[in-house]
């Protein structure tokens, strides 16, 4: 073993140590250089390969109908871009020059609004600028269009080679188009923010919560690293019934077109729950078409007219100042009320003269109702208005729709000197017939719904529940309006139900009635005030209404129809009543479920009719179908002749035939009405050759029934 040679080894170790030290110094020097002189450059590089605190939008929740059908949903939309800088860096410019013409032509086929020349011109501008984010199309497109564009030359390459890339957005779609548009709501497409309707009212629930990610670029690709996950929005289940909504919209639009109306409103409410099953707000636009522009059903503060008379009479009956036997003098249809003339609609025909209290509603007498109220409340109008408040028609129902306004019914007040403030002698008479008040249609309907519900006032309900991942996370059960468990005594509500039924069965509301079920309700016609111009400025505008419920003997739905129109004729019973009739008939027809047993009567044939043919085969089939026909075969012959047809047997003897003419074996049988198979079998079994033409059943035979058969004869059968 050799000795360690210190003189040779140590210099080598020293050399290695010096080299490593120099390398370390160079690394430290380079590091210091990068941290000082090159700091700004590398900070910019870092910014290009990472993105911190990037917001991630959640998926917006759906709006569903009462039976789970989509009324508003979120679908992806895309904006299309090309990165010409990435294309250039990938050295694909030559490929672009070769394919740009075909790309332009294909884009024109996808987007015909723009010519191939325009596409080429715009794309070449972006190419010259080496733009990193050049728009291919200036609007959002759906997924199918995006995938179609992605298949084009160059665009089908990877993003870092071809430059094609996208921006994804959550777009709101309404599968049923404009159905219940003002109630369901809409979004500002560019901002993805709610505009109106339930979309806006329940925005915080539908929107969800944004997430946060940071992005790192690795191997020329960005990787998303989640910091806080996005929480998708929940779904809301509305009370809207798509079938009823469509039915109501069509009924309103048809009537508006018929009478050239300006605005049409219809609301359908479920009596027991207060659920809004349909809500229509059609308005005539400048192009003559009807669309939903405003939610008139919840926001229109108009004088309701004669539909308010029901509340006035209810207050008088409930206070006990009158009863149904009360008689009121209406004269010839014109009555002086403190210097102003109150007129009935038929005053030119002589009026109604002396009529009973129920009759005042049946014929909608302005004079009759206003006299009843004024005679009993003139000295104490506060009591009458308090009674109106007691009916609940002026309550705030907290409707979850932007623009909702509760009814405005002013309470008379006196100043310190005992003088009425903003109140006149004529205020009470005109208030009693629906003027001097402002009531939106939703409030009027809620009042009538309470009458149908035996005096129990239900708050209008638009949303039943909030659902997330198939589970109910928030429930909105039916709710009684606080303080209105009973809007009047049970005696009064029963009287009002009877009177409202008579309004339709024998009064002005006949047009709203049905021959299939009972209807109760009240008509209304009122002039619409033009503000400072009063009622007579320019052409007179009218509000014609009908509010009621059906079936009257077991109420299921209540409904109000309000139509605004210019000029005469204007009739709540005829115009709005017709819409009510169509809606109620349509809804009840949808709910009809008949048992097949109901179709039986004394003339019903419950056993299938068996056509002529082999009775053994017929009996076999019927028996295996579980039909106890008591029909079958009783021997091979009857009176020595074969029987083909359906024979009824009793005690194993043939007692009747369904359809048969008996002929001997040497005679041609009657095969008309038989199928081809049976007819051929019968004829050829008797030695007759058969030829066929057509398909179906035998309609004629060349050899008559009963003809004596000769050897080799041929019978031509025609089938249809």
XYZ file of N, CA and C in Angstrom, residues 560-680:
363
model
N -108.639 37.986 -11.987
C -109.037 39.342 -12.333
C -108.513 39.654 -13.717
N -109.331 40.328 -14.508
C -108.947 40.781 -15.844
C -109.218 42.277 -15.917
N -108.208 43.055 -16.265
C -108.332 44.508 -16.399
C -107.821 44.924 -17.771
N -108.625 45.680 -18.483
C -108.243 46.143 -19.818
C -108.401 47.658 -19.878
N -107.358 48.326 -20.343
C -107.419 49.766 -20.567
C -107.594 50.006 -22.063
N -108.575 50.835 -22.394
C -108.832 51.135 -23.802
C -109.302 52.573 -23.953
N -109.214 53.070 -25.175
C -109.635 54.433 -25.480
C -110.977 54.408 -26.186
N -111.881 55.282 -25.746
C -113.163 55.446 -26.411
C -114.155 54.342 -26.123
N -115.381 54.586 -26.582
C -116.468 53.620 -26.421
C -116.522 52.705 -27.634
N -117.136 51.516 -27.505
C -117.774 50.953 -26.311
C -116.747 50.469 -25.298
N -117.172 50.457 -24.035
C -116.318 49.984 -22.951
C -117.196 49.273 -21.936
N -117.017 47.969 -21.789
C -117.854 47.181 -20.896
C -117.019 46.119 -20.199
N -117.007 46.191 -18.874
C -116.275 45.190 -18.113
C -116.866 43.809 -18.264
N -118.195 43.722 -18.272
C -118.841 42.427 -18.389
C -118.607 41.774 -19.729
N -118.684 42.557 -20.798
C -118.548 42.012 -22.148
C -117.098 41.734 -22.511
N -116.203 42.684 -22.241
C -114.812 42.576 -22.698
C -113.950 41.786 -21.725
N -113.822 42.264 -20.510
C -113.021 41.529 -19.520
C -113.702 40.226 -19.137
N -115.030 40.230 -19.122
C -115.764 39.003 -18.813
C -115.485 37.907 -19.827
N -115.325 38.295 -21.107
C -115.027 37.307 -22.142
C -113.653 36.669 -21.907
N -112.673 37.482 -21.505
C -111.339 36.948 -21.218
C -111.406 36.023 -20.009
N -112.110 36.452 -18.964
C -112.283 35.619 -17.768
C -112.904 34.276 -18.142
N -113.921 34.325 -18.984
C -114.601 33.096 -19.425
C -113.614 32.150 -20.113
N -112.806 32.687 -21.035
C -111.865 31.848 -21.773
C -110.794 31.260 -20.857
N -110.322 32.067 -19.907
C -109.297 31.581 -18.980
C -109.867 30.488 -18.080
N -111.037 30.749 -17.499
C -111.623 29.783 -16.566
C -111.985 28.476 -17.266
N -112.546 28.578 -18.458
C -112.898 27.360 -19.200
C -111.634 26.562 -19.548
N -110.575 27.268 -19.961
C -109.337 26.593 -20.308
C -108.702 25.896 -19.124
N -108.707 26.568 -17.970
C -108.105 25.978 -16.766
C -108.891 24.761 -16.318
N -110.199 24.867 -16.299
C -111.011 23.742 -15.858
C -110.908 22.572 -16.841
N -110.756 22.872 -18.138
C -110.601 21.810 -19.128
C -109.285 21.068 -18.925
N -108.231 21.798 -18.523
C -106.934 21.160 -18.264
C -107.011 20.196 -17.096
N -107.894 20.487 -16.151
C -107.965 19.681 -14.935
C -108.913 18.493 -15.042
N -109.617 18.385 -16.182
C -110.593 17.299 -16.317
C -109.872 15.962 -16.420
N -110.216 15.045 -15.564
C -109.689 13.675 -15.608
C -110.882 12.734 -15.523
N -111.237 12.112 -16.634
C -112.426 11.261 -16.688
C -112.039 9.793 -16.563
N -112.836 9.060 -15.824
C -112.676 7.609 -15.722
C -113.394 6.975 -16.905
N -112.766 6.015 -17.527
C -113.377 5.367 -18.677
C -114.719 4.732 -18.324
N -114.897 4.371 -17.046
C -116.171 3.778 -16.628
C -117.326 4.762 -16.762
N -116.979 6.107 -16.716
C -118.036 7.107 -16.820
C -118.677 7.115 -18.201
N -118.013 6.504 -19.176
C -118.549 6.503 -20.537
C -119.603 5.421 -20.743
N -119.786 4.542 -19.768
C -120.746 3.450 -19.925
C -122.178 3.954 -19.798
N -123.035 3.440 -20.648
C -124.471 3.663 -20.491
C -125.188 2.407 -20.988
N -126.492 2.505 -21.084
C -127.277 1.317 -21.435
C -127.000 0.830 -22.850
N -126.485 1.722 -23.703
C -126.243 1.342 -25.093
C -124.776 1.023 -25.358
N -123.936 1.072 -24.331
C -122.508 0.842 -24.521
C -122.236 -0.604 -24.921
N -121.335 -0.778 -25.872
C -120.888 -2.108 -26.273
C -119.510 -2.309 -25.676
N -119.422 -3.131 -24.657
C -118.186 -3.282 -23.901
C -117.329 -4.422 -24.403
N -117.898 -5.282 -25.302
C -117.139 -6.393 -25.862
C -116.763 -6.025 -27.293
N -115.507 -6.207 -27.688
C -115.096 -5.812 -29.037
C -115.876 -6.553 -30.107
N -116.123 -5.850 -31.217
C -116.847 -6.430 -32.342
C -115.893 -7.301 -33.146
N -116.197 -8.606 -33.219
C -115.338 -9.541 -33.934
C -115.859 -9.688 -35.354
N -114.993 -9.413 -36.324
C -115.399 -9.488 -37.727
C -115.540 -10.944 -38.168
N -116.137 -11.103 -39.362
C -116.339 -12.444 -39.904
C -115.009 -13.160 -40.098
N -114.968 -14.420 -39.816
C -113.754 -15.201 -39.987
C -113.837 -16.483 -39.192
N -112.694 -17.032 -38.890
C -112.617 -18.299 -38.180
C -113.004 -18.085 -36.727
N -114.156 -18.629 -36.347
C -114.673 -18.391 -35.002
C -113.797 -19.014 -33.926
N -113.122 -20.122 -34.257
C -112.236 -20.747 -33.275
C -111.074 -19.827 -32.934
N -110.492 -19.169 -33.961
C -109.375 -18.252 -33.736
C -109.838 -17.036 -32.933
N -111.037 -16.517 -33.254
C -111.559 -15.354 -32.540
C -111.787 -15.668 -31.072
N -112.385 -16.853 -30.821
C -112.645 -17.237 -29.438
C -111.344 -17.424 -28.663
N -110.326 -17.964 -29.325
C -109.024 -18.175 -28.681
C -108.404 -16.835 -28.270
N -108.438 -15.868 -29.195
C -107.835 -14.554 -28.917
C -108.572 -13.840 -27.792
N -109.906 -13.797 -27.851
C -110.689 -13.095 -26.840
C -110.508 -13.725 -25.464
N -110.449 -15.028 -25.421
C -110.270 -15.716 -24.139
C -108.937 -15.368 -23.510
N -107.876 -15.290 -24.329
C -106.551 -14.980 -23.801
C -106.396 -13.504 -23.456
N -107.299 -12.676 -23.960
C -107.310 -11.262 -23.564
C -108.104 -11.036 -22.287
N -108.650 -12.087 -21.742
C -109.396 -11.984 -20.494
C -110.810 -11.489 -20.662
N -111.343 -11.571 -21.885
C -112.704 -11.099 -22.149
C -113.653 -12.289 -22.110
N -114.581 -12.249 -21.166
C -115.556 -13.324 -21.027
C -116.708 -13.057 -21.982
N -116.571 -13.533 -23.204
C -117.538 -13.188 -24.245
C -118.733 -14.110 -24.303
N -118.567 -15.337 -23.790
C -119.595 -16.365 -23.946
C -119.857 -16.632 -25.429
N -118.840 -16.331 -26.232
C -118.940 -16.599 -27.655
C -117.987 -17.731 -27.983
N -118.320 -18.575 -28.887
C -117.407 -19.647 -29.240
C -117.970 -20.538 -30.342
N -117.335 -21.675 -30.511
C -117.694 -22.597 -31.583
C -118.510 -23.746 -31.011
N -119.637 -24.063 -31.662
C -120.472 -25.165 -31.194
C -120.626 -26.170 -32.334
N -119.598 -26.968 -32.517
C -119.640 -27.957 -33.591
C -119.145 -27.393 -34.901
N -118.939 -28.264 -35.859
C -118.378 -27.844 -37.141
C -119.439 -27.301 -38.080
N -120.684 -27.686 -37.875
C -121.723 -27.292 -38.803
C -122.981 -26.907 -38.037
N -123.777 -26.097 -38.661
C -125.120 -25.793 -38.177
C -126.071 -26.097 -39.327
N -127.024 -26.946 -39.060
C -127.945 -27.375 -40.110
C -127.196 -27.978 -41.302
N -126.085 -28.652 -41.011
C -125.313 -29.314 -42.063
C -124.398 -28.407 -42.834
N -124.357 -27.072 -42.526
C -123.509 -26.127 -43.252
C -122.466 -25.544 -42.304
N -121.242 -25.298 -42.800
C -120.202 -24.714 -41.943
C -120.528 -23.269 -41.594
N -120.162 -22.905 -40.368
C -120.431 -21.538 -39.898
C -119.117 -20.773 -39.809
N -119.051 -19.606 -40.437
C -117.885 -18.716 -40.325
C -118.397 -17.379 -39.826
N -117.978 -16.987 -38.698
C -118.479 -15.757 -38.102
C -118.391 -15.871 -36.610
N -119.164 -15.068 -35.899
C -119.161 -15.091 -34.449
C -120.481 -15.658 -33.991
N -120.414 -16.757 -33.288
C -121.637 -17.408 -32.836
C -121.726 -17.330 -31.330
N -122.897 -17.018 -30.802
C -123.105 -17.013 -29.370
C -123.589 -18.392 -28.950
N -122.955 -18.922 -27.892
C -123.356 -20.257 -27.473
C -123.929 -20.228 -26.069
N -124.844 -21.087 -25.844
C -125.460 -21.235 -24.527
C -125.743 -22.712 -24.350
N -125.224 -23.258 -23.226
C -125.344 -24.708 -23.003
C -124.783 -25.491 -24.184
N -123.648 -24.969 -24.731
C -122.942 -25.621 -25.828
C -123.776 -25.756 -27.100
N -124.750 -24.876 -27.285
C -125.545 -24.864 -28.515
C -125.507 -23.464 -29.108
N -125.366 -23.390 -30.427
C -125.367 -22.091 -31.095
C -126.789 -21.545 -31.091
N -126.955 -20.311 -30.511
C -128.303 -19.742 -30.447
C -128.432 -18.474 -31.271
N -127.276 -17.837 -31.669
C -127.381 -16.646 -32.511
C -126.083 -16.457 -33.273
N -126.133 -15.724 -34.368
C -124.977 -15.452 -35.201
C -124.765 -13.950 -35.294
N -123.463 -13.508 -35.317
C -123.148 -12.087 -35.410
C -123.458 -11.538 -36.794
N -122.941 -12.206 -37.825
C -123.212 -11.774 -39.199
C -122.910 -12.958 -40.093
N -123.901 -13.664 -40.568
C -123.608 -14.879 -41.330
C -124.776 -15.237 -42.239
N -124.438 -15.619 -43.414
C -125.415 -16.202 -44.324
C -124.972 -17.635 -44.564
N -125.860 -18.582 -44.378
C -125.499 -19.988 -44.470
C -125.731 -20.489 -45.896
N -124.681 -21.027 -46.447
C -124.767 -21.631 -47.775
C -124.113 -23.000 -47.716
N -124.541 -23.889 -48.619
C -123.955 -25.216 -48.679
C -122.519 -25.162 -49.176
N -121.823 -26.331 -49.068
C -120.416 -26.381 -49.461
C -120.255 -26.197 -50.955
N -121.332 -26.387 -51.696
C -121.246 -26.253 -53.154
C -121.604 -24.850 -53.627
N -121.800 -23.920 -52.689
C -122.174 -22.558 -53.050
C -121.110 -21.569 -52.570
N -120.985 -20.442 -53.298
C -120.020 -19.386 -52.934
C -120.514 -18.657 -51.682
N -119.689 -18.542 -50.647
C -120.107 -17.814 -49.440
C -119.958 -16.301 -49.616
N -120.562 -15.565 -48.702
C -120.428 -14.098 -48.680
C -119.183 -13.747 -47.864
N -118.152 -13.206 -48.536
C -116.904 -12.878 -47.838
C -116.662 -11.366 -47.758
N -117.629 -10.553 -48.160
C -117.470 -9.089 -48.107
C -117.300 -8.649 -46.652
N -116.283 -7.804 -46.421
C -115.994 -7.315 -45.069
C -114.908 -8.094 -44.374
N -114.545 -9.283 -44.930
C -113.495 -10.098 -44.314
C -112.115 -9.590 -44.723
N -111.117 -9.994 -43.950
C -109.750 -9.772 -44.355
C -109.358 -10.761 -45.428
N -108.240 -10.505 -46.111
C -107.822 -11.341 -47.238
C -107.568 -12.781 -46.811
N -106.942 -12.964 -45.663
C -106.563 -14.299 -45.224
C -107.788 -15.175 -45.012
N -108.797 -14.635 -44.290
C -110.000 -15.429 -44.021
C -110.797 -15.693 -45.287
N -110.896 -14.668 -46.149
C -111.689 -14.825 -47.373
C -111.092 -15.884 -48.283
N -109.771 -15.843 -48.452
C -109.101 -16.831 -49.310
C -109.267 -18.235 -48.742
